[in-house]
Short mmCIF file of C-alpha atoms and ligand atoms in Angstrom, two decimals:
data_model
loop_
_atom_site.label_atom_id
_atom_site.label_comp_id
_atom_site.label_asym_id
_atom_site.label_seq_id
_atom_site.Cartn_x
_atom_site.Cartn_y
_atom_site.Cartn_z
CA ARG A 1 -10.36 -18.11 15.26
CA PHE A 2 -7.45 -15.93 14.11
CA ARG A 3 -9.87 -13.10 13.29
CA HIS A 4 -11.60 -13.46 16.62
CA ALA A 5 -8.28 -13.40 18.49
CA VAL A 6 -7.19 -10.22 16.67
CA SER A 7 -10.53 -8.58 17.52
CA GLN A 8 -10.06 -9.46 21.21
CA GLU A 9 -6.52 -8.05 21.45
CA ILE A 10 -6.72 -4.87 19.38
CA GLU A 11 -5.57 -2.53 22.12
CA ARG A 12 -2.49 -4.56 23.06
CA LEU A 13 -1.54 -5.27 19.43
CA ALA A 14 -1.88 -1.55 18.65
CA GLU A 15 0.47 -0.75 21.53
CA VAL A 16 3.06 -3.18 20.15
CA LEU A 17 2.80 -1.62 16.69
CA THR A 18 3.14 1.90 18.06
CA ALA A 19 6.08 0.94 20.27
CA GLU A 20 8.13 -0.51 17.44
CA THR A 21 7.20 1.78 14.52
CA GLY A 22 6.23 5.09 16.15
CA LYS A 23 2.84 4.99 14.41
CA PRO A 24 0.41 7.16 16.41
CA ILE A 25 -1.73 4.90 18.59
CA ARG A 26 -4.96 6.15 17.02
CA GLN A 27 -3.69 5.12 13.58
CA ALA A 28 -2.41 1.77 14.92
CA ARG A 29 -5.90 1.03 16.31
CA ALA A 30 -7.44 2.09 12.99
CA GLU A 31 -5.17 -0.32 11.10
CA LEU A 32 -6.15 -3.21 13.35
CA ASP A 33 -9.86 -2.30 13.21
CA ALA A 34 -9.73 -2.25 9.40
CA THR A 35 -7.87 -5.56 9.26
CA LEU A 36 -11.03 -7.36 10.41
CA PRO A 37 -13.21 -6.49 7.37
CA ARG A 38 -10.31 -7.54 5.12
CA ILE A 39 -10.30 -10.97 6.74
CA ASP A 40 -14.12 -11.04 6.44
CA PHE A 41 -13.89 -10.35 2.72
CA PHE A 42 -11.58 -13.33 2.20
CA LEU A 43 -13.76 -15.57 4.36
CA GLU A 44 -16.90 -14.55 2.47
CA HIS A 45 -15.50 -15.06 -1.02
CA ALA A 46 -12.89 -17.82 -0.77
CA THR A 47 -15.25 -20.80 -1.04
CA GLU A 48 -16.80 -19.57 -4.27
CA ALA A 49 -13.54 -18.27 -5.75
CA LEU A 50 -11.76 -21.60 -5.19
CA ALA A 51 -14.66 -23.91 -6.05
CA ASP A 52 -14.45 -26.27 -9.02
CA GLU A 53 -16.25 -24.91 -12.05
CA VAL A 54 -17.70 -27.01 -14.84
CA VAL A 55 -17.37 -24.80 -17.92
CA HIS A 56 -18.63 -27.16 -20.62
CA THR A 57 -20.57 -30.42 -20.95
CA ASP A 58 -21.53 -32.27 -24.09
CA ALA A 59 -23.97 -35.12 -23.51
CA SER A 60 -23.55 -36.57 -27.02
CA SER A 61 -19.82 -37.15 -26.61
CA GLY A 62 -19.85 -37.58 -22.80
CA LEU A 63 -17.42 -34.68 -22.41
CA GLU A 64 -17.00 -32.54 -19.32
CA GLU A 65 -14.52 -29.66 -18.98
CA ARG A 66 -13.82 -28.42 -15.50
CA ILE A 67 -11.45 -25.99 -13.77
CA SER A 68 -10.10 -26.68 -10.30
CA HIS A 69 -7.80 -24.53 -8.15
CA GLU A 70 -4.83 -26.16 -6.48
CA PRO A 71 -2.58 -24.44 -3.94
CA LEU A 72 0.76 -23.07 -5.11
CA GLY A 73 2.52 -25.01 -2.34
CA VAL A 74 4.86 -22.97 -0.13
CA VAL A 75 4.35 -19.21 -0.31
CA GLY A 76 7.16 -16.83 0.73
CA ASN A 77 5.86 -13.53 2.11
CA ILE A 78 8.41 -10.73 2.57
CA SER A 79 6.62 -7.87 4.27
CA ALA A 80 6.99 -4.15 5.01
CA TRP A 81 6.75 -2.27 8.32
CA ASN A 82 4.51 0.68 7.45
CA TYR A 83 1.20 -1.26 7.59
CA PRO A 84 2.31 -4.71 8.74
CA TRP A 85 -1.24 -5.85 9.52
CA PHE A 86 -2.68 -4.70 6.21
CA VAL A 87 0.06 -5.85 3.87
CA GLY A 88 0.50 -9.11 5.77
CA THR A 89 -3.22 -9.90 5.80
CA ASN A 90 -3.43 -9.31 2.04
CA VAL A 91 -1.08 -12.26 1.60
CA PHE A 92 -1.08 -14.76 4.43
CA VAL A 93 -4.84 -14.96 4.96
CA PRO A 94 -5.79 -15.89 1.36
CA ALA A 95 -2.60 -17.96 1.06
CA LEU A 96 -3.61 -20.15 4.01
CA ILE A 97 -7.27 -20.32 2.96
CA ALA A 98 -6.18 -21.49 -0.50
CA GLY A 99 -4.27 -24.35 1.11
CA ASN A 100 -0.67 -23.12 1.06
CA ALA A 101 2.00 -23.16 3.73
CA VAL A 102 3.51 -19.74 4.42
CA LEU A 103 7.07 -18.67 5.14
CA TYR A 104 6.49 -15.20 6.55
CA LYS A 105 9.31 -12.69 6.93
CA PRO A 106 8.10 -9.56 8.67
CA SER A 107 10.15 -6.40 8.22
CA GLU A 108 13.01 -6.06 10.69
CA PHE A 109 11.25 -2.79 11.75
CA ALA A 110 8.04 -4.65 12.66
CA THR A 111 9.40 -7.89 14.09
CA LEU A 112 7.33 -7.82 17.28
CA THR A 113 4.12 -7.46 15.30
CA GLY A 114 5.30 -10.36 13.14
CA ALA A 115 5.83 -12.46 16.26
CA GLU A 116 2.32 -11.58 17.49
CA ILE A 117 0.85 -12.60 14.15
CA ALA A 118 2.66 -15.95 14.32
CA ARG A 119 1.46 -16.54 17.89
CA LEU A 120 -2.15 -15.82 16.92
CA TRP A 121 -2.01 -18.28 14.01
CA THR A 122 -0.59 -20.97 16.29
CA GLU A 123 -3.23 -20.29 18.93
CA ALA A 124 -5.89 -20.41 16.20
CA GLY A 125 -4.81 -23.99 15.48
CA VAL A 126 -2.82 -23.71 12.26
CA PRO A 127 -0.68 -26.89 12.28
CA GLU A 128 2.97 -26.59 13.26
CA GLY A 129 5.16 -25.40 10.39
CA VAL A 130 2.27 -24.36 8.16
CA PHE A 131 2.77 -20.73 9.14
CA GLN A 132 6.46 -20.21 9.80
CA THR A 133 7.92 -16.85 10.80
CA LEU A 134 11.48 -15.96 9.83
CA VAL A 135 13.07 -13.18 11.87
CA GLY A 136 15.73 -11.08 10.21
CA GLY A 137 16.53 -8.36 7.71
CA GLY A 138 17.58 -8.07 4.07
CA PRO A 139 20.06 -10.99 4.01
CA LEU A 140 17.41 -13.35 5.37
CA GLY A 141 14.92 -12.06 2.78
CA ARG A 142 17.51 -12.77 0.09
CA ALA A 143 18.01 -16.29 1.41
CA LEU A 144 14.25 -16.88 1.35
CA VAL A 145 14.07 -15.77 -2.29
CA GLU A 146 16.97 -18.06 -3.18
CA LEU A 147 15.14 -21.02 -1.62
CA GLY A 148 12.71 -20.64 -4.51
CA PRO A 149 9.32 -21.01 -2.80
CA ASP A 150 6.39 -21.85 -5.11
CA GLY A 151 5.07 -18.31 -4.77
CA LEU A 152 6.80 -15.13 -3.67
CA PHE A 153 4.73 -12.18 -2.46
CA PHE A 154 6.67 -9.06 -1.59
CA THR A 155 5.79 -5.62 -0.23
CA GLY A 156 8.51 -3.00 -0.12
CA SER A 157 10.58 -0.60 -2.17
CA PHE A 158 11.15 -0.64 -5.92
CA ALA A 159 14.91 -1.20 -5.43
CA THR A 160 14.37 -4.33 -3.34
CA GLY A 161 11.53 -5.49 -5.59
CA ARG A 162 13.76 -5.31 -8.64
CA ALA A 163 16.54 -7.27 -6.87
CA ILE A 164 13.97 -9.90 -5.88
CA ALA A 165 12.56 -10.16 -9.41
CA GLN A 166 16.08 -10.78 -10.73
CA ALA A 167 16.92 -13.40 -8.10
CA TYR A 168 13.55 -15.18 -8.18
CA GLY A 169 13.05 -15.18 -11.97
CA PRO A 170 14.90 -18.47 -12.64
CA HIS A 171 12.67 -20.28 -10.11
CA MET A 172 9.68 -19.51 -12.35
CA GLY A 173 7.17 -19.42 -9.49
CA ARG A 174 4.28 -17.00 -8.94
CA LEU A 175 5.72 -13.53 -8.28
CA GLN A 176 3.79 -10.59 -6.92
CA LEU A 177 5.38 -7.25 -6.02
CA GLU A 178 3.69 -4.34 -4.19
CA LEU A 179 6.17 -1.49 -4.50
CA GLY A 180 6.44 2.25 -3.99
CA GLY A 181 4.63 5.23 -5.43
CA LYS A 182 4.79 8.94 -6.20
CA ASP A 183 1.05 9.37 -6.20
CA PRO A 184 -0.43 12.53 -7.71
CA ALA A 185 -3.66 14.42 -7.18
CA TYR A 186 -5.30 17.12 -9.30
CA VAL A 187 -7.50 19.90 -7.97
CA ALA A 188 -9.62 21.11 -10.91
CA PRO A 189 -10.72 24.76 -11.29
CA ASP A 190 -14.25 24.09 -10.05
CA ALA A 191 -13.25 21.84 -7.13
CA ASP A 192 -14.61 22.25 -3.62
CA VAL A 193 -11.42 23.66 -2.11
CA ALA A 194 -12.25 22.84 1.51
CA VAL A 195 -13.04 19.21 0.69
CA ALA A 196 -9.95 18.80 -1.48
CA ALA A 197 -7.63 20.44 1.06
CA ALA A 198 -8.87 18.30 3.96
CA SER A 199 -8.72 15.07 1.96
CA LEU A 200 -5.29 15.74 0.43
CA ALA A 201 -3.65 16.98 3.64
CA ASP A 202 -4.70 13.73 5.32
CA GLY A 203 -3.61 11.75 2.24
CA ALA A 204 -0.19 13.37 2.31
CA PHE A 205 0.53 13.22 6.05
CA TYR A 206 -1.35 10.22 7.47
CA ASN A 207 1.15 7.77 8.98
CA ASN A 208 3.73 10.55 8.54
CA GLY A 209 3.56 10.11 4.77
CA GLN A 210 4.90 6.58 5.15
CA SER A 211 2.22 4.96 2.99
CA CYS A 212 2.74 3.43 -0.44
CA CYS A 213 -0.32 5.40 -1.60
CA SER A 214 0.42 8.66 0.23
CA VAL A 215 -0.32 11.71 -1.86
CA GLU A 216 3.16 12.90 -2.87
CA ARG A 217 2.39 15.47 -5.59
CA ILE A 218 -0.50 17.93 -5.86
CA TYR A 219 -1.39 19.82 -9.04
CA VAL A 220 -3.80 22.71 -8.60
CA HIS A 221 -5.48 24.77 -11.28
CA GLU A 222 -3.86 28.21 -11.34
CA THR A 223 -7.17 30.01 -10.68
CA LEU A 224 -7.51 28.53 -7.21
CA HIS A 225 -3.89 27.76 -6.39
CA ASP A 226 -3.52 30.38 -3.66
CA THR A 227 -6.90 29.65 -2.07
CA PHE A 228 -6.09 25.94 -2.05
CA VAL A 229 -2.63 26.43 -0.51
CA GLU A 230 -4.15 28.54 2.25
CA ALA A 231 -6.78 25.90 3.05
CA PHE A 232 -4.19 23.10 2.84
CA VAL A 233 -1.76 24.82 5.21
CA GLU A 234 -4.58 25.45 7.65
CA GLN A 235 -5.10 21.69 7.80
CA VAL A 236 -1.39 21.06 8.30
CA ASP A 237 -1.13 23.64 11.10
CA ALA A 238 -3.90 21.81 12.97
CA MET A 239 -2.00 18.48 12.97
CA VAL A 240 -0.76 17.53 16.42
CA MET A 241 2.83 16.25 16.46
CA GLY A 242 4.20 14.46 19.49
CA ASP A 243 4.25 11.33 21.60
CA PRO A 244 2.77 8.55 19.43
CA THR A 245 1.28 6.81 22.47
CA ASP A 246 -0.90 9.88 23.11
CA GLY A 247 -4.39 9.52 21.60
CA SER A 248 -4.42 13.10 20.29
CA THR A 249 -1.20 12.74 18.26
CA TYR A 250 -1.50 12.76 14.47
CA LEU A 251 2.21 12.94 13.55
CA GLY A 252 4.78 10.80 15.34
CA PRO A 253 8.45 10.11 14.60
CA LEU A 254 9.64 8.48 11.39
CA THR A 255 10.01 4.73 11.70
CA ARG A 256 13.41 4.52 9.99
CA SER A 257 15.93 7.17 11.01
CA ALA A 258 17.82 6.63 7.71
CA GLN A 259 14.87 8.22 5.86
CA LEU A 260 15.63 11.57 7.48
CA ALA A 261 18.65 12.03 5.20
CA VAL A 262 16.47 11.31 2.11
CA LEU A 263 13.93 13.91 3.21
CA GLU A 264 16.57 16.52 4.05
CA ALA A 265 18.20 16.00 0.64
CA GLN A 266 14.83 16.52 -1.10
CA VAL A 267 14.24 19.71 0.90
CA ALA A 268 17.73 21.03 0.03
CA ASP A 269 17.31 20.14 -3.65
CA ALA A 270 13.89 21.79 -3.93
CA THR A 271 15.15 24.91 -2.15
CA ALA A 272 18.25 25.12 -4.35
CA ARG A 273 16.07 24.85 -7.47
CA GLY A 274 13.88 27.75 -6.41
CA ALA A 275 10.85 26.16 -4.72
CA THR A 276 9.04 28.16 -2.03
CA LEU A 277 9.01 26.62 1.42
CA VAL A 278 5.58 27.31 2.92
CA ARG A 279 5.77 25.15 6.06
CA GLY A 280 8.33 23.03 7.90
CA GLY A 281 11.54 21.95 6.19
CA ASN A 282 13.51 20.95 9.26
CA ALA A 283 14.38 17.83 11.17
CA LEU A 284 13.66 18.11 14.90
CA PRO A 285 15.78 16.90 17.82
CA GLY A 286 15.36 13.35 19.13
CA PRO A 287 15.20 10.90 20.72
CA GLY A 288 13.79 9.38 17.56
CA ALA A 289 13.81 10.72 14.00
CA TRP A 290 11.50 13.70 13.61
CA MET A 291 10.64 15.73 10.53
CA GLN A 292 8.34 18.72 10.45
CA PRO A 293 5.38 18.42 8.06
CA THR A 294 6.77 20.22 5.03
CA VAL A 295 4.91 22.01 2.24
CA PHE A 296 6.53 23.45 -0.90
CA THR A 297 4.93 25.48 -3.68
CA GLY A 298 6.59 26.70 -6.88
CA VAL A 299 7.87 23.19 -7.57
CA ASP A 300 8.54 21.46 -10.90
CA HIS A 301 9.66 18.07 -12.16
CA SER A 302 13.36 18.93 -12.14
CA MET A 303 13.16 18.52 -8.36
CA ALA A 304 13.67 15.17 -6.62
CA LEU A 305 10.69 16.08 -4.41
CA MET A 306 8.42 15.71 -7.47
CA ARG A 307 10.10 12.61 -8.94
CA ASP A 308 11.40 10.28 -6.22
CA GLU A 309 9.36 8.62 -3.50
CA SER A 310 9.66 10.75 -0.33
CA PHE A 311 8.00 8.30 2.06
CA GLY A 312 7.80 11.02 4.68
CA PRO A 313 5.90 14.22 5.57
CA LEU A 314 6.83 16.23 2.44
CA ILE A 315 4.54 17.56 -0.26
CA GLY A 316 4.99 19.68 -3.37
CA ILE A 317 2.10 21.74 -4.76
CA GLN A 318 2.40 22.77 -8.41
CA SER A 319 0.19 25.16 -10.38
CA THR A 320 -1.33 23.87 -13.65
CA SER A 321 -3.14 25.45 -16.58
CA GLY A 322 -5.89 22.82 -16.90
CA ASP A 323 -6.91 19.18 -17.30
CA GLU A 324 -4.60 18.53 -20.23
CA GLN A 325 -1.45 19.70 -18.46
CA ALA A 326 -2.55 17.98 -15.25
CA VAL A 327 -2.78 14.63 -17.08
CA GLU A 328 0.69 15.14 -18.56
CA LEU A 329 2.22 16.03 -15.18
CA MET A 330 0.46 13.27 -13.25
CA ASP A 331 1.66 10.66 -15.73
CA ASP A 332 5.21 12.05 -15.88
CA THR A 333 6.57 9.50 -13.39
CA GLU A 334 8.21 6.09 -13.22
CA PHE A 335 5.54 4.95 -10.76
CA GLY A 336 1.89 3.98 -11.27
CA LEU A 337 0.14 3.14 -8.00
CA THR A 338 -2.76 5.59 -7.52
CA ALA A 339 -4.03 9.00 -8.67
CA GLY A 340 -6.82 11.21 -7.34
CA VAL A 341 -8.79 14.00 -8.99
CA PHE A 342 -11.12 16.61 -7.56
CA PRO A 343 -13.55 17.99 -10.18
CA PRO A 344 -17.24 18.05 -9.24
CA SER A 345 -18.19 16.12 -12.39
CA GLN A 346 -17.83 12.33 -12.20
CA GLU A 347 -17.76 12.13 -15.98
CA ARG A 348 -14.84 14.53 -16.20
CA ALA A 349 -13.06 12.75 -13.34
CA GLU A 350 -13.39 9.38 -15.07
CA ALA A 351 -12.21 10.88 -18.36
CA ILE A 352 -9.02 12.14 -16.70
CA LEU A 353 -8.41 9.02 -14.61
CA SER A 354 -8.87 6.64 -17.53
CA ARG A 355 -5.89 8.28 -19.25
CA LEU A 356 -3.53 7.63 -16.32
CA ASP A 357 -1.34 4.55 -16.08
CA VAL A 358 -2.22 3.68 -12.46
CA GLY A 359 -3.68 0.69 -10.64
CA SER A 360 -6.15 2.68 -8.49
CA ALA A 361 -8.20 5.72 -9.52
CA TYR A 362 -9.80 8.08 -6.98
CA TRP A 363 -12.51 10.69 -7.43
CA THR A 364 -12.89 13.12 -4.49
CA CYS A 365 -10.83 10.81 -2.31
CA CYS A 366 -7.28 9.51 -2.01
CA ASP A 367 -4.99 7.22 0.03
CA ARG A 368 -7.68 4.55 0.16
CA VAL A 369 -7.62 0.74 -0.11
CA SER A 370 -10.65 -1.56 -0.34
CA PRO A 371 -10.59 -5.36 0.05
CA ARG A 372 -13.22 -5.56 -2.71
CA LEU A 373 -10.98 -3.94 -5.33
CA PRO A 374 -7.68 -5.19 -6.75
CA TRP A 375 -4.63 -3.47 -5.31
CA SER A 376 -1.94 -3.24 -7.91
CA GLY A 377 0.84 -1.01 -9.06
CA ARG A 378 2.01 -0.43 -12.60
CA ARG A 379 5.51 0.34 -13.87
CA HIS A 380 7.85 0.74 -10.85
CA SER A 381 4.91 0.37 -8.45
CA GLY A 382 4.54 -3.36 -8.88
CA VAL A 383 3.64 -6.55 -10.63
CA GLU A 384 0.29 -8.40 -10.34
CA SER A 385 -2.23 -7.59 -7.59
CA THR A 386 -3.57 -8.51 -4.16
CA LEU A 387 -7.10 -8.11 -2.71
CA SER A 388 -10.46 -8.55 -4.50
CA VAL A 389 -11.47 -12.03 -5.64
CA SER A 390 -8.41 -12.21 -7.89
CA GLY A 391 -6.33 -11.72 -4.72
CA ILE A 392 -7.66 -15.10 -3.54
CA THR A 393 -7.14 -17.06 -6.75
CA ALA A 394 -3.62 -15.55 -6.96
CA PHE A 395 -2.66 -18.14 -4.35
CA SER A 396 -3.81 -21.07 -6.46
CA ARG A 397 -2.98 -22.66 -9.81
CA PRO A 398 -5.74 -23.64 -12.18
CA LYS A 399 -5.96 -27.21 -13.44
CA GLY A 400 -8.01 -27.87 -16.57
CA TRP A 401 -9.86 -31.19 -16.52
CA HIS A 402 -10.77 -32.84 -19.84
CA LEU A 403 -13.07 -35.71 -18.87
CA ARG A 404 -14.66 -37.96 -21.45
CA ALA A 405 -16.95 -40.79 -20.32
CA SER A 406 -16.19 -43.76 -22.57
P1 LIG B 1 12.30 -2.44 1.85
O1 LIG B 1 12.33 -2.73 0.39
O2 LIG B 1 13.48 -1.77 2.46
O3 LIG B 1 12.06 -3.77 2.70
C1 LIG B 1 10.94 -4.60 2.48
C2 LIG B 1 11.26 -6.01 2.94
O4 LIG B 1 12.25 -6.57 2.11
C3 LIG B 1 11.79 -6.11 4.36
O5 LIG B 1 11.18 -7.23 4.98
C4 LIG B 1 13.29 -6.33 4.16
O6 LIG B 1 13.90 -7.05 5.21
C5 LIG B 1 13.30 -7.16 2.89
N1 LIG B 1 14.52 -7.11 2.07
C6 LIG B 1 15.46 -6.12 2.02
N2 LIG B 1 16.40 -6.43 1.09
C7 LIG B 1 16.04 -7.65 0.55
C8 LIG B 1 16.58 -8.47 -0.47
N3 LIG B 1 17.69 -8.15 -1.15
N4 LIG B 1 15.94 -9.62 -0.78
C9 LIG B 1 14.80 -9.97 -0.14
N5 LIG B 1 14.25 -9.24 0.85
C10 LIG B 1 14.85 -8.07 1.18
O7 LIG B 1 10.98 -1.55 2.08
P2 LIG B 1 10.41 -0.95 3.44
O8 LIG B 1 11.25 0.21 3.89
O9 LIG B 1 10.12 -2.04 4.43
O10 LIG B 1 8.99 -0.41 2.95
C11 LIG B 1 8.82 0.83 2.35
C12 LIG B 1 8.52 0.66 0.88
O11 LIG B 1 7.44 -0.26 0.70
C13 LIG B 1 8.07 1.95 0.21
O12 LIG B 1 8.68 2.06 -1.04
C14 LIG B 1 6.56 1.75 0.08
O13 LIG B 1 5.98 2.53 -0.95
C15 LIG B 1 6.47 0.29 -0.19
N6 LIG B 1 5.14 -0.24 0.13
C16 LIG B 1 4.30 -0.60 -0.88
C17 LIG B 1 3.02 -1.07 -0.61
C18 LIG B 1 2.08 -1.42 -1.73
O14 LIG B 1 1.05 -2.01 -1.44
N7 LIG B 1 2.35 -1.08 -2.98
C19 LIG B 1 2.59 -1.17 0.72
C20 LIG B 1 3.45 -0.81 1.73
C21 LIG B 1 4.73 -0.35 1.42
#
């Protein structure tokens, strides 16, 4: 019933999301549309994933060994604003299906969407108190962690994730953290430049770069660096920036005005260290917080732009000498969420990707999430995973049954 209600209200829910976050309406609709197959995945697989499993029987001794899955109990869900439907659905849908109660704290930048989600669960018939929404910011999130729910599922920045891990540790419950990224991509010497440029420009600038798995660093083989930059910039120049409620808009304002200072500092640092500004570089007048889509070449890893999460419309493109150097550069990061490579050979792509310490590996694609695959970050990008079948059992505890008929 919850899924059905979402499907009936997509247009209105998209308008709420756009109004409070500045996400272009087309992208808000796309998020809601893609929420439905995520719910379907959980509905299709939950019964089997949570079913009892007899793993051993021995007729001579009358022994049966069985595994059952019990709910964690009360699950705390502290959520982010950039994809509130996606990151919320990853947690509260399987949590409820697995038999838990949920204390849901939407981001203070997506409170209205959080309130809509709560209303839809109530209307769908979830008993009072089983899905409880807590409205507030960081201090409320901290208080929720200190309550010590049986499971704590968090989506947000590394800094907050680390603070949560420290505060929640003594409660010894199930902890899952989806954190930030500095996701790289590599354009190999024999890549299809047009395909790579179109895919990576979208991966870098979709949702104004405010995605955990946005492409934030691009390494291009030196032989096609200039051709690639030209094709990439052509894509960027075609992006329509403006009123997010307009259906033709691709780039809206930033959701959090405080991020503007982070982006401006990265631009100043890259410029001071000798990077070449190819496009953008400036904040634009309000109302709202606006940043031009910004492209740098001639970058290196001494620059904050290539090390720290930008979480905005900034990209650095660095020239490389080949696969070996690309692997070194891609892995030279504290994060480990995703990486994408663009050689024509699948074998070569898999060889490169298998050497990278990331949770998701992309060949000729990027900035992509599938409900069928686990979504997990390594190093500063997170702990444990959501989605896939393991993202259902994550909300349960196994019990081992040792049953001997006397
Ligand atoms: P944030 O860390 O500022 O806030 C996230 C949530 O934590 C909010 O609900 C906030 O109120 C709460 N919070 C803040 N301080 C807290 C504290 N001390 N204790 C408990 N809760 C606290 O992050 P954000 O700005 O909302 O989101 C952007 C970040 O999220 C980026 O780093 C992005 O990469 C990451 N992100 C990751 C994924 C993923 O799947 N890996 C998905 C979306 C966003």
